[in-house]
mmCIF file of C-alpha atoms in Angstrom:
data_model
loop_
_atom_site.group_PDB
_atom_site.id
_atom_site.type_symbol
_atom_site.label_atom_id
_atom_site.label_comp_id
_atom_site.label_asym_id
_atom_site.label_seq_id
_atom_site.Cartn_x
_atom_site.Cartn_y
_atom_site.Cartn_z
ATOM 1 C CA MET A 1 27.726 63.275 131.462
ATOM 2 C CA TYR A 2 31.140 63.390 133.080
ATOM 3 C CA ASP A 3 32.580 61.107 130.390
ATOM 4 C CA SER A 4 31.100 63.324 127.685
ATOM 5 C CA LEU A 5 32.604 66.462 129.205
ATOM 6 C CA ALA A 6 35.935 64.742 129.714
ATOM 7 C CA GLY A 7 35.905 63.692 126.079
ATOM 8 C CA ARG A 8 35.241 67.253 124.959
ATOM 9 C CA ILE A 9 38.009 68.568 127.172
ATOM 10 C CA SER A 10 40.390 65.956 125.792
ATOM 11 C CA GLU A 11 39.403 66.940 122.250
ATOM 12 C CA ALA A 12 40.031 70.606 122.973
ATOM 13 C CA GLY A 13 43.348 69.733 124.566
ATOM 14 C CA ARG A 14 44.374 67.848 121.439
ATOM 15 C CA MET A 15 43.384 70.886 119.383
ATOM 16 C CA ILE A 16 45.699 73.123 121.411
ATOM 17 C CA VAL A 17 48.542 70.606 121.170
ATOM 18 C CA LYS A 18 47.978 70.309 117.427
ATOM 19 C CA ARG A 19 48.168 74.079 116.995
ATOM 20 C CA ALA A 20 51.370 74.148 119.019
ATOM 21 C CA GLU A 21 52.849 71.509 116.743
ATOM 22 C CA MET A 22 51.740 73.522 113.712
ATOM 23 C CA MET A 23 53.685 76.497 114.997
ATOM 24 C CA LYS A 24 56.840 74.397 115.109
ATOM 25 C CA ASN A 25 56.291 72.957 111.645
ATOM 26 C CA LEU A 26 55.253 76.086 109.755
ATOM 27 C CA GLY A 27 58.846 77.234 109.493
ATOM 28 C CA ASN A 28 59.537 78.379 105.973
ATOM 29 C CA LEU A 29 56.419 76.958 104.337
ATOM 30 C CA PHE A 30 55.340 80.490 103.460
ATOM 31 C CA GLU A 31 58.103 81.886 101.319
ATOM 32 C CA MET A 32 58.256 85.567 100.416
ATOM 33 C CA ASP A 33 56.097 85.375 97.279
ATOM 34 C CA ASN A 34 53.437 83.340 99.062
ATOM 35 C CA ARG A 35 53.226 85.821 101.948
ATOM 36 C CA ARG A 36 52.665 88.657 99.515
ATOM 37 C CA SER A 37 49.695 86.883 97.939
ATOM 38 C CA LEU A 38 48.143 85.799 101.240
ATOM 39 C CA MET A 39 45.242 88.025 102.275
ATOM 40 C CA LEU A 40 42.572 87.537 104.914
ATOM 41 C CA PRO A 41 38.910 87.970 103.937
ATOM 42 C CA GLY A 42 36.854 90.935 105.061
ATOM 43 C CA GLY A 43 34.953 90.921 108.319
ATOM 44 C CA VAL A 44 37.853 89.674 110.454
ATOM 45 C CA PHE A 45 38.155 91.516 113.787
ATOM 46 C CA ILE A 46 41.124 90.990 116.104
ATOM 47 C CA ALA A 47 40.607 92.407 119.601
ATOM 48 C CA ALA A 48 43.673 92.247 121.836
ATOM 49 C CA GLY A 49 46.183 94.379 123.682
ATOM 50 C CA ASP A 50 47.947 97.001 121.599
ATOM 51 C CA ALA A 51 51.358 95.388 122.177
ATOM 52 C CA ASP A 52 50.083 92.094 120.756
ATOM 53 C CA LEU A 53 48.519 93.843 117.770
ATOM 54 C CA ASN A 54 51.849 95.536 117.066
ATOM 55 C CA VAL A 55 53.278 92.073 116.388
ATOM 56 C CA LEU A 56 50.841 91.843 113.459
ATOM 57 C CA ARG A 57 51.428 95.418 112.320
ATOM 58 C CA GLU A 58 55.205 95.175 112.352
ATOM 59 C CA SER A 59 55.751 91.650 111.058
ATOM 60 C CA PHE A 60 56.645 90.741 107.508
ATOM 61 C CA SER A 61 53.089 89.401 107.257
ATOM 62 C CA SER A 62 51.474 92.768 108.019
ATOM 63 C CA GLU A 63 50.077 92.875 104.473
ATOM 64 C CA VAL A 64 48.210 89.653 105.239
ATOM 65 C CA PHE A 65 46.161 91.469 107.882
ATOM 66 C CA ARG A 66 45.410 94.541 105.767
ATOM 67 C CA ASN A 67 41.704 93.645 105.502
ATOM 68 C CA ALA A 68 41.418 92.762 109.195
ATOM 69 C CA ALA A 69 40.244 95.271 111.787
ATOM 70 C CA LEU A 70 42.817 95.428 114.599
ATOM 71 C CA VAL A 71 41.029 96.629 117.724
ATOM 72 C CA PRO A 72 43.203 97.607 120.732
ATOM 73 C CA LEU A 73 41.230 96.346 123.712
ATOM 74 C CA ASP A 74 42.081 95.251 127.224
ATOM 75 C CA ALA A 75 41.326 91.589 127.915
ATOM 76 C CA SER A 76 38.490 92.482 130.310
ATOM 77 C CA ALA A 77 37.133 95.606 128.599
ATOM 78 C CA PRO A 78 33.571 95.400 127.236
ATOM 79 C CA LEU A 79 33.364 94.482 123.570
ATOM 80 C CA PRO A 80 31.692 97.216 121.474
ATOM 81 C CA ASP A 81 28.253 96.091 120.269
ATOM 82 C CA ASP A 82 28.910 97.123 116.686
ATOM 83 C CA LEU A 83 32.105 95.058 116.605
ATOM 84 C CA ALA A 84 30.336 91.835 117.525
ATOM 85 C CA ALA A 85 27.527 92.615 115.093
ATOM 86 C CA GLN A 86 29.809 93.279 112.117
ATOM 87 C CA ALA A 87 32.359 90.493 112.624
ATOM 88 C CA ARG A 88 32.374 87.383 110.448
ATOM 89 C CA VAL A 89 35.356 85.939 112.341
ATOM 90 C CA LEU A 90 36.465 87.264 115.731
ATOM 91 C CA VAL A 91 39.863 86.776 117.354
ATOM 92 C CA LEU A 92 39.401 87.702 121.005
ATOM 93 C CA GLU A 93 41.975 87.852 123.782
ATOM 94 C CA VAL A 94 40.939 85.842 126.826
ATOM 95 C CA ASN A 95 42.594 86.098 130.229
ATOM 96 C CA PRO A 96 41.633 82.927 132.141
ATOM 97 C CA ARG A 97 42.548 84.523 135.475
ATOM 98 C CA ASP A 98 40.155 87.429 134.937
ATOM 99 C CA PRO A 99 36.447 86.579 135.484
ATOM 100 C CA ASP A 100 35.411 89.674 133.482
ATOM 101 C CA SER A 101 37.419 88.433 130.505
ATOM 102 C CA VAL A 102 35.811 84.996 130.641
ATOM 103 C CA ARG A 103 32.337 86.528 131.039
ATOM 104 C CA ARG A 104 33.004 88.722 128.009
ATOM 105 C CA LEU A 105 33.622 85.627 125.924
ATOM 106 C CA SER A 106 30.387 84.098 127.238
ATOM 107 C CA ARG A 107 28.420 87.198 126.295
ATOM 108 C CA VAL A 108 29.803 87.174 122.761
ATOM 109 C CA ARG A 109 28.922 83.507 122.291
ATOM 110 C CA ALA A 110 25.407 84.097 123.664
ATOM 111 C CA ALA A 111 24.799 87.100 121.422
ATOM 112 C CA ARG A 112 26.327 85.564 118.271
ATOM 113 C CA PRO A 113 26.271 81.752 118.514
ATOM 114 C CA ASP A 114 26.959 81.585 114.761
ATOM 115 C CA LEU A 115 30.111 83.710 114.992
ATOM 116 C CA PRO A 116 33.409 81.795 114.764
ATOM 117 C CA VAL A 117 35.499 82.971 117.730
ATOM 118 C CA ILE A 118 39.207 82.252 118.038
ATOM 119 C CA ALA A 119 40.344 82.672 121.643
ATOM 120 C CA ALA A 120 43.791 84.233 121.998
ATOM 121 C CA ILE A 121 45.526 83.170 125.231
ATOM 122 C CA GLN A 122 49.001 83.275 126.710
ATOM 123 C CA ASP A 123 48.899 79.841 128.289
ATOM 124 C CA SER A 124 46.437 77.018 128.804
ATOM 125 C CA ASN A 125 45.236 74.929 131.704
ATOM 126 C CA ILE A 126 42.449 72.448 132.258
ATOM 127 C CA ALA A 127 40.057 75.061 133.665
ATOM 128 C CA LEU A 128 40.540 77.278 130.629
ATOM 129 C CA VAL A 129 40.130 74.369 128.239
ATOM 130 C CA ARG A 130 36.894 73.388 129.990
ATOM 131 C CA THR A 131 35.565 76.939 129.698
ATOM 132 C CA LEU A 132 36.517 77.281 126.037
ATOM 133 C CA VAL A 133 34.904 73.973 125.139
ATOM 134 C CA ARG A 134 31.737 74.967 126.969
ATOM 135 C CA GLU A 135 31.655 78.294 125.149
ATOM 136 C CA GLY A 136 32.025 76.612 121.747
ATOM 137 C CA ILE A 137 35.065 78.497 120.480
ATOM 138 C CA ALA A 138 36.305 77.717 116.969
ATOM 139 C CA ASP A 139 40.025 77.581 117.760
ATOM 140 C CA VAL A 140 42.793 78.692 120.123
ATOM 141 C CA ALA A 141 45.531 81.145 119.144
ATOM 142 C CA VAL A 142 48.668 81.801 121.159
ATOM 143 C CA LEU A 143 49.815 85.130 122.576
ATOM 144 C CA PRO A 144 51.990 86.799 121.562
ATOM 145 C CA PHE A 145 50.594 86.217 118.082
ATOM 146 C CA VAL A 146 52.448 84.165 115.481
ATOM 147 C CA PRO A 147 51.212 85.956 112.332
ATOM 148 C CA ASP A 148 51.340 83.100 109.807
ATOM 149 C CA GLU A 149 49.780 80.723 112.310
ATOM 150 C CA LEU A 150 46.963 83.149 113.116
ATOM 151 C CA ALA A 151 46.302 83.818 109.429
ATOM 152 C CA LEU A 152 45.821 80.126 108.725
ATOM 153 C CA GLN A 153 43.507 79.713 111.711
ATOM 154 C CA VAL A 154 41.365 82.602 110.490
ATOM 155 C CA LEU A 155 41.248 81.142 106.974
ATOM 156 C CA ASP A 156 40.172 77.801 108.375
ATOM 157 C CA ALA A 157 37.363 79.376 110.414
ATOM 158 C CA SER A 158 36.256 81.495 107.452
ATOM 159 C CA ALA A 159 36.129 78.516 105.088
ATOM 160 C CA LYS A 160 34.007 76.492 107.516
ATOM 161 C CA LEU A 161 31.690 79.461 107.999
ATOM 162 C CA ASN A 162 31.165 79.817 104.246
ATOM 163 C CA ASP A 163 30.239 76.147 103.975
ATOM 164 C CA ALA A 164 27.651 76.554 106.726
ATOM 165 C CA VAL A 165 25.996 79.742 105.421
ATOM 166 C CA GLY A 166 22.464 79.357 104.109
ATOM 167 C CA GLY A 167 21.866 75.862 105.411
ATOM 168 C CA ALA A 168 21.691 74.423 101.885
ATOM 169 C CA LYS A 169 23.068 70.947 101.384
ATOM 170 C CA LEU A 170 26.426 71.145 99.648
ATOM 171 C CA SER A 171 27.517 68.568 97.113
ATOM 172 C CA PRO A 172 30.892 66.818 97.326
ATOM 173 C CA LEU A 173 33.764 69.088 96.304
ATOM 174 C CA ILE A 174 36.857 67.463 94.823
ATOM 175 C CA ALA A 175 39.798 69.894 94.746
ATOM 176 C CA VAL A 176 42.633 68.844 92.455
ATOM 177 C CA THR A 177 46.115 70.264 92.855
ATOM 178 C CA ARG A 178 49.540 69.254 91.646
ATOM 179 C CA GLY A 179 52.860 68.403 93.163
ATOM 180 C CA ALA A 180 54.600 70.368 90.418
ATOM 181 C CA GLY A 181 53.706 71.941 87.106
ATOM 182 C CA GLY A 182 53.247 69.454 84.286
ATOM 183 C CA SER A 183 52.061 66.613 86.521
ATOM 184 C CA GLY A 184 48.849 66.227 84.537
ATOM 185 C CA ALA A 185 46.368 67.543 87.112
ATOM 186 C CA THR A 186 44.143 69.173 84.481
ATOM 187 C CA SER A 187 44.006 65.925 82.519
ATOM 188 C CA VAL A 188 42.872 64.179 85.697
ATOM 189 C CA VAL A 189 40.166 66.821 86.300
ATOM 190 C CA THR A 190 38.673 66.610 82.808
ATOM 191 C CA HIS A 191 38.735 62.818 82.606
ATOM 192 C CA LEU A 192 37.390 62.403 86.146
ATOM 193 C CA ALA A 193 34.472 64.739 85.391
ATOM 194 C CA ASP A 194 33.673 62.649 82.323
ATOM 195 C CA ALA A 195 33.913 59.433 84.357
ATOM 196 C CA LEU A 196 31.482 60.795 86.948
ATOM 197 C CA VAL A 197 28.925 61.450 84.221
ATOM 198 C CA GLN A 198 29.518 58.190 82.363
ATOM 199 C CA ALA A 199 28.986 56.214 85.575
ATOM 200 C CA ASP A 200 25.614 57.877 86.194
ATOM 201 C CA ARG A 201 23.959 60.000 83.515
ATOM 202 C CA SER A 202 21.635 61.580 86.077
ATOM 203 C CA ARG A 203 24.553 63.292 87.834
ATOM 204 C CA LYS A 204 24.990 67.022 87.434
ATOM 205 C CA VAL A 205 28.726 67.650 87.368
ATOM 206 C CA CYS A 206 30.657 70.921 87.099
ATOM 207 C CA VAL A 207 34.357 71.715 86.771
ATOM 208 C CA ILE A 208 35.593 75.088 88.046
ATOM 209 C CA ASP A 209 38.924 76.064 86.526
ATOM 210 C CA LEU A 210 40.451 78.263 89.218
ATOM 211 C CA ASP A 211 43.927 78.104 87.731
ATOM 212 C CA VAL A 212 43.513 81.786 86.935
ATOM 213 C CA GLN A 213 46.928 82.101 85.301
ATOM 214 C CA CYS A 214 47.403 78.856 83.390
ATOM 215 C CA GLY A 215 43.959 77.231 83.202
ATOM 216 C CA GLU A 216 43.411 74.981 80.175
ATOM 217 C CA VAL A 217 40.273 72.970 80.973
ATOM 218 C CA VAL A 218 38.080 74.358 78.179
ATOM 219 C CA SER A 219 40.833 74.157 75.577
ATOM 220 C CA TYR A 220 41.494 70.526 76.521
ATOM 221 C CA LEU A 221 37.781 69.917 75.863
ATOM 222 C CA GLY A 222 37.752 71.810 72.571
ATOM 223 C CA GLN A 223 35.334 74.513 73.759
ATOM 224 C CA THR A 224 35.344 78.316 73.679
ATOM 225 C CA PRO A 225 33.715 80.024 76.670
ATOM 226 C CA LYS A 226 31.670 83.217 76.424
ATOM 227 C CA VAL A 227 32.055 83.941 80.134
ATOM 228 C CA THR A 228 34.923 82.954 82.457
ATOM 229 C CA CYS A 229 35.413 82.850 86.204
ATOM 230 C CA ALA A 230 36.962 86.330 85.961
ATOM 231 C CA GLU A 231 33.505 87.831 85.399
ATOM 232 C CA LEU A 232 32.080 85.790 88.260
ATOM 233 C CA LEU A 233 34.846 86.829 90.630
ATOM 234 C CA ASP A 234 34.354 90.489 89.672
ATOM 235 C CA ALA A 235 30.559 90.349 89.988
ATOM 236 C CA GLY A 236 30.427 91.125 93.698
ATOM 237 C CA ASP A 237 26.861 91.070 95.041
ATOM 238 C CA ARG A 238 25.509 90.408 91.536
ATOM 239 C CA LEU A 239 26.791 86.837 91.666
ATOM 240 C CA ASP A 240 23.678 84.713 92.086
ATOM 241 C CA ARG A 241 22.293 81.492 90.621
ATOM 242 C CA GLU A 242 21.066 83.149 87.428
ATOM 243 C CA PHE A 243 24.426 84.830 86.838
ATOM 244 C CA LEU A 244 26.136 81.497 87.479
ATOM 245 C CA ARG A 245 23.947 79.554 85.046
ATOM 246 C CA ASN A 246 24.621 82.064 82.286
ATOM 247 C CA ALA A 247 28.363 81.654 82.832
ATOM 248 C CA LEU A 248 28.478 77.872 82.373
ATOM 249 C CA THR A 249 30.238 76.387 79.365
ATOM 250 C CA ASP A 250 28.849 73.123 78.022
ATOM 251 C CA SER A 251 31.619 70.546 77.695
ATOM 252 C CA GLN A 252 29.458 68.615 75.165
ATOM 253 C CA ARG A 253 30.087 65.561 77.337
ATOM 254 C CA GLY A 254 27.354 65.887 79.924
ATOM 255 C CA PHE A 255 29.126 68.161 82.404
ATOM 256 C CA SER A 256 29.526 71.924 82.736
ATOM 257 C CA VAL A 257 32.656 74.039 83.033
ATOM 258 C CA ILE A 258 33.429 77.440 84.520
ATOM 259 C CA ALA A 259 36.424 78.481 82.473
ATOM 260 C CA ALA A 260 39.639 80.111 83.641
ATOM 261 C CA PRO A 261 40.166 83.760 82.608
ATOM 262 C CA ALA A 262 41.251 84.405 79.046
ATOM 263 C CA ALA A 263 43.949 86.780 80.311
ATOM 264 C CA ILE A 264 46.319 86.098 83.184
ATOM 265 C CA MET A 265 44.826 87.261 86.488
ATOM 266 C CA PRO A 266 47.178 88.117 89.362
ATOM 267 C CA LEU A 267 46.608 85.620 92.151
ATOM 268 C CA GLU A 268 46.363 88.339 94.775
ATOM 269 C CA HIS A 269 43.470 89.980 92.898
ATOM 270 C CA VAL A 270 41.150 87.085 93.726
ATOM 271 C CA ASP A 271 38.951 87.906 96.725
ATOM 272 C CA VAL A 272 38.674 85.121 99.303
ATOM 273 C CA ASP A 273 35.012 85.768 100.108
ATOM 274 C CA GLN A 274 34.008 85.947 96.451
ATOM 275 C CA VAL A 275 35.708 82.710 95.432
ATOM 276 C CA LEU A 276 34.171 80.860 98.395
ATOM 277 C CA HIS A 277 30.769 82.305 97.501
ATOM 278 C CA LEU A 278 31.220 81.086 93.921
ATOM 279 C CA VAL A 279 32.224 77.593 95.007
ATOM 280 C CA ARG A 280 29.300 77.403 97.422
ATOM 281 C CA LEU A 281 26.801 78.437 94.727
ATOM 282 C CA VAL A 282 28.112 75.765 92.380
ATOM 283 C CA ARG A 283 27.940 73.119 95.109
ATOM 284 C CA GLU A 284 24.301 74.015 95.694
ATOM 285 C CA GLU A 285 23.508 73.648 91.973
ATOM 286 C CA PHE A 286 25.396 70.452 91.080
ATOM 287 C CA ASP A 287 25.765 66.913 92.413
ATOM 288 C CA TYR A 288 29.575 66.847 92.100
ATOM 289 C CA VAL A 289 31.980 69.753 91.768
ATOM 290 C CA LEU A 290 35.628 69.519 90.748
ATOM 291 C CA VAL A 291 38.042 72.424 91.119
ATOM 292 C CA ASP A 292 41.342 72.726 89.288
ATOM 293 C CA LEU A 293 43.534 74.748 91.678
ATOM 294 C CA PRO A 294 46.609 76.798 90.736
ATOM 295 C CA ALA A 295 50.081 75.485 91.489
ATOM 296 C CA ASP A 296 50.876 78.459 93.749
ATOM 297 C CA TRP A 297 49.128 78.606 97.124
ATOM 298 C CA THR A 298 47.296 81.715 98.293
ATOM 299 C CA SER A 299 44.768 82.449 101.016
ATOM 300 C CA TRP A 300 41.816 81.773 98.735
ATOM 301 C CA SER A 301 43.153 78.511 97.286
ATOM 302 C CA LEU A 302 43.977 77.259 100.794
ATOM 303 C CA SER A 303 40.426 78.149 101.845
ATOM 304 C CA VAL A 304 38.970 76.175 98.924
ATOM 305 C CA ALA A 305 41.144 73.190 99.852
ATOM 306 C CA VAL A 306 40.107 73.325 103.517
ATOM 307 C CA GLY A 307 36.426 73.302 102.491
ATOM 308 C CA ALA A 308 36.779 70.416 100.027
ATOM 309 C CA SER A 309 35.454 66.900 100.591
ATOM 310 C CA ASN A 310 38.616 65.494 99.042
ATOM 311 C CA VAL A 311 41.878 67.087 97.959
ATOM 312 C CA LEU A 312 43.594 65.094 95.217
ATOM 313 C CA LEU A 313 47.302 65.825 94.993
ATOM 314 C CA VAL A 314 48.460 64.698 91.559
ATOM 315 C CA THR A 315 52.138 63.893 91.160
ATOM 316 C CA ASP A 316 54.326 61.969 88.797
ATOM 317 C CA LEU A 317 57.218 59.792 89.898
ATOM 318 C CA SER A 318 59.984 62.271 89.148
ATOM 319 C CA ILE A 319 62.210 63.302 92.033
ATOM 320 C CA ALA A 320 61.288 66.961 91.517
ATOM 321 C CA GLY A 321 57.577 66.136 91.447
ATOM 322 C CA LEU A 322 57.750 64.077 94.629
ATOM 323 C CA ARG A 323 59.799 66.729 96.391
ATOM 324 C CA GLN A 324 57.199 69.389 95.587
ATOM 325 C CA ALA A 325 54.381 67.011 96.539
ATOM 326 C CA LYS A 326 55.986 66.513 99.950
ATOM 327 C CA ARG A 327 56.146 70.261 100.533
ATOM 328 C CA ARG A 328 52.491 70.682 99.609
ATOM 329 C CA ILE A 329 51.462 67.854 101.905
ATOM 330 C CA GLN A 330 53.325 69.531 104.773
ATOM 331 C CA LEU A 331 51.596 72.835 104.037
ATOM 332 C CA LEU A 332 48.112 71.311 103.877
ATOM 333 C CA GLU A 333 48.693 69.333 107.054
ATOM 334 C CA SER A 334 49.967 72.463 108.818
ATOM 335 C CA ILE A 335 46.678 74.300 108.197
ATOM 336 C CA GLY A 336 44.740 71.453 109.774
ATOM 337 C CA LEU A 337 43.549 69.548 106.693
ATOM 338 C CA PRO A 338 42.499 66.108 107.997
ATOM 339 C CA ALA A 339 44.727 63.272 106.817
ATOM 340 C CA GLY A 340 41.784 61.381 105.323
ATOM 341 C CA GLN A 341 40.803 64.399 103.250
ATOM 342 C CA LEU A 342 44.114 64.559 101.364
ATOM 343 C CA ARG A 343 44.691 61.852 98.746
ATOM 344 C CA VAL A 344 47.728 61.297 96.546
ATOM 345 C CA VAL A 345 47.183 60.257 92.932
ATOM 346 C CA ILE A 346 50.223 59.059 91.000
ATOM 347 C CA ASN A 347 49.959 60.000 87.344
ATOM 348 C CA ARG A 348 51.952 58.563 84.441
ATOM 349 C CA ALA A 349 52.847 55.440 86.405
ATOM 350 C CA GLU A 350 54.963 53.019 84.364
ATOM 351 C CA ARG A 351 53.810 49.460 84.879
ATOM 352 C CA LYS A 352 57.034 47.671 84.260
ATOM 353 C CA LEU A 353 58.566 44.738 86.062
ATOM 354 C CA PHE A 354 61.488 46.854 87.238
ATOM 355 C CA LYS A 355 60.494 50.398 88.183
ATOM 356 C CA PRO A 356 62.879 52.974 89.658
ATOM 357 C CA ILE A 357 60.189 54.101 92.136
ATOM 358 C CA GLY A 358 57.100 52.150 93.214
ATOM 359 C CA VAL A 359 53.922 52.967 95.128
ATOM 360 C CA ALA A 360 55.353 51.711 98.418
ATOM 361 C CA GLU A 361 58.363 53.992 98.045
ATOM 362 C CA VAL A 362 56.091 56.958 97.256
ATOM 363 C CA ARG A 363 53.945 56.238 100.316
ATOM 364 C CA GLU A 364 57.024 56.138 102.519
ATOM 365 C CA ALA A 365 58.591 59.243 100.973
ATOM 366 C CA LEU A 366 55.445 61.374 101.214
ATOM 367 C CA GLY A 367 54.109 59.987 104.484
ATOM 368 C CA CYS A 368 50.685 59.834 102.863
ATOM 369 C CA GLU A 369 48.553 57.028 101.463
ATOM 370 C CA VAL A 370 48.328 56.707 97.687
ATOM 371 C CA LEU A 371 44.691 56.575 96.586
ATOM 372 C CA ALA A 372 45.246 55.616 92.947
ATOM 373 C CA THR A 373 47.769 55.243 90.157
ATOM 374 C CA LEU A 374 47.064 56.314 86.590
ATOM 375 C CA ALA A 375 48.870 54.615 83.734
ATOM 376 C CA ALA A 376 51.258 56.480 81.480
ATOM 377 C CA GLU A 377 49.903 56.718 77.934
ATOM 378 C CA GLY A 378 52.895 58.192 76.186
ATOM 379 C CA GLN A 379 51.741 60.885 73.775
ATOM 380 C CA ALA A 380 48.164 59.631 73.490
ATOM 381 C CA ILE A 381 46.698 62.042 76.047
ATOM 382 C CA ALA A 382 48.616 65.041 74.718
ATOM 383 C CA SER A 383 47.559 64.189 71.171
ATOM 384 C CA ALA A 384 43.905 63.902 72.229
ATOM 385 C CA GLN A 385 44.033 67.223 74.055
ATOM 386 C CA ASP A 386 45.555 68.943 71.029
ATOM 387 C CA GLN A 387 42.381 67.895 69.204
ATOM 388 C CA GLY A 388 40.099 69.013 72.037
ATOM 389 C CA LEU A 389 39.277 65.416 72.920
ATOM 390 C CA LEU A 390 39.563 63.082 75.884
ATOM 391 C CA VAL A 391 41.794 60.063 75.494
ATOM 392 C CA SER A 392 38.807 57.898 76.444
ATOM 393 C CA GLU A 393 37.029 59.158 73.314
ATOM 394 C CA ILE A 394 39.862 57.947 71.137
ATOM 395 C CA SER A 395 40.761 54.799 73.031
ATOM 396 C CA PRO A 396 38.079 53.922 75.619
ATOM 397 C CA LYS A 397 39.846 50.690 76.575
ATOM 398 C CA CYS A 398 43.224 52.265 77.297
ATOM 399 C CA ARG A 399 44.760 51.764 80.739
ATOM 400 C CA PHE A 400 44.476 55.430 81.711
ATOM 401 C CA ALA A 401 40.724 55.457 81.022
ATOM 402 C CA ALA A 402 40.276 52.296 83.086
ATOM 403 C CA ASP A 403 42.294 53.805 85.940
ATOM 404 C CA ILE A 404 40.177 56.982 85.887
ATOM 405 C CA ARG A 405 37.012 54.897 86.099
ATOM 406 C CA ALA A 406 38.495 53.076 89.093
ATOM 407 C CA LEU A 407 39.343 56.436 90.722
ATOM 408 C CA GLU A 408 35.755 57.587 90.192
ATOM 409 C CA ARG A 409 34.461 54.477 91.945
ATOM 410 C CA LEU A 410 36.814 55.015 94.874
ATOM 411 C CA LEU A 411 35.663 58.600 95.350
ATOM 412 C CA THR A 412 31.926 58.041 94.929
ATOM 413 C CA GLY A 413 31.822 54.637 96.610
ATOM 414 C CA GLU A 414 33.190 56.141 99.830
ATOM 415 C CA ARG A 415 30.251 58.521 99.943
ATOM 416 C CA SER A 416 27.523 55.984 99.286
#
């Protein structure tokens, strides 16, 4: 029993250290445009001293917390019943030297064991860590608040909550993003979906094109959707399984697609809760779900990535592509994405005797393992996509098709 408790305390201590390291590394990861598009979901309550809340109100990131309820409350004051009842994520100040403050946390956890609680503290010690572990808190935030850091912690807690809602078993979610525009991420998504079906015809596979500004999945497959994800994201409470099924586009290749909007949708118009609800519904309906994410990061795309089984970062071997890939890896690591969840896929790899950059160099430069390399096929893939075809339909024995099949085996074999 002692060893078990000590292990839990050690784990919580590592969590606090990790968050401290995140604070140092966040730096300029959120540039001005990204901050403007970052928005917390509804149902977030932050109860702390008024001076600490002013840090959130007055910071550049104040827009991020527009949907959050900021509740001025002394660290030992009773928590209003309606606050605990309404909250989906609660950030609560805890004073470890005040027994009333610690008991307040215990009462919240007893009343709402399902509620993710982030404890906000000024400093930590072993007694506090032991108490927090025993109370089952979701995370630890520092006081005074660091706005960007707190926002990411809330997003993380919200994403995990959405995955747990309903108790239904969720299928594997493969989120695909790119190091830079033009890296071929959408080609990887469409061909990987086809490979999943070809390997096992009984699999139900769906691709969600969440690149709401530049999505091309359906056009690459030669299809015209009647309904896009825009209607699903605007459906609010009407979004259910029946609505979802009516919105699916048949790829004519054994898998379904939820198409990107026909018109450009501002990234900040996508609601975090709604997109997570959509992804969860699809994961309940299908055996494998692939998501094509936009190149620009927002609160909702970060939440999708955090909730994914695997995040495939597709990059080519250009210096610009690798530089952008490195920045995205740093961002994903800073929000707590486990190292084993993030996988690098090198696209358009030239298999020549003398290459300017090889896999070993990429691994060293990115500080991340390379899961797979996909062969360059010149203009073959682009030509196939112009015809609404997959390159495997034109040349099933080409190197790219073989590499995609190998990638499929790597992803599904690890789950068997």
